[in-house]
Tab-separated table of C-alpha atoms in Angstrom:
chain	number	residue	atom	x	y	z
A	28	MET	CA	8.773	-1.900	15.292
A	29	ARG	CA	8.949	-4.298	12.254
A	30	LEU	CA	5.777	-4.465	10.302
A	31	VAL	CA	3.955	-6.104	7.266
A	32	PHE	CA	1.706	-3.448	5.544
A	33	MET	CA	-1.491	-4.301	3.634
A	34	GLY	CA	-3.333	-1.600	1.982
A	35	THR	CA	-4.840	-0.613	-1.384
A	36	PRO	CA	-6.608	2.624	-1.539
A	37	ASP	CA	-4.938	5.989	-1.953
A	38	PHE	CA	-5.207	6.776	1.805
A	39	ALA	CA	-3.220	3.690	2.720
A	40	ALA	CA	-0.223	5.425	0.923
A	41	VAL	CA	-0.553	8.130	3.333
A	42	ILE	CA	-0.548	5.768	6.282
A	43	LEU	CA	2.492	3.879	4.980
A	44	LYS	CA	4.314	7.250	4.423
A	45	GLY	CA	3.572	8.115	8.077
A	46	LEU	CA	4.974	4.922	9.234
A	47	ILE	CA	8.120	5.076	7.246
A	48	GLU	CA	8.619	8.808	8.600
A	49	ALA	CA	8.187	7.315	12.130
A	50	LYS	CA	11.160	5.031	11.391
A	51	HIS	CA	9.184	1.762	11.620
A	52	ASP	CA	10.778	-1.195	9.942
A	53	ILE	CA	8.353	-2.077	6.917
A	54	ALA	CA	9.376	-5.728	6.273
A	55	CYS	CA	6.897	-6.201	3.488
A	56	VAL	CA	3.972	-4.320	1.602
A	57	TYR	CA	1.127	-6.173	-0.006
A	58	SER	CA	-1.437	-4.635	-2.188
A	59	GLN	CA	-3.838	-5.549	-5.002
A	60	PRO	CA	-2.466	-5.577	-8.633
A	61	PRO	CA	-3.820	-2.914	-10.825
A	62	ARG	CA	-7.122	-3.710	-12.608
A	63	PRO	CA	-7.484	-3.455	-16.387
A	64	ALA	CA	-8.992	0.152	-17.307
A	65	GLY	CA	-11.861	0.766	-19.491
A	66	ARG	CA	-15.359	-0.682	-19.844
A	67	GLY	CA	-15.614	-4.309	-19.407
A	68	GLY	CA	-11.925	-4.757	-18.569
A	69	TRP	CA	-10.696	-5.010	-22.119
């Protein structure tokens, strides 16, 4: 099955790994960009 995967939290990586191991065709992966670290986003 060909899939587009959307996920951000750490548990989404576990799901994606399972899909890859099950030999699904991952066409694209969407996630949010990293956020700035620290207080106030500086």
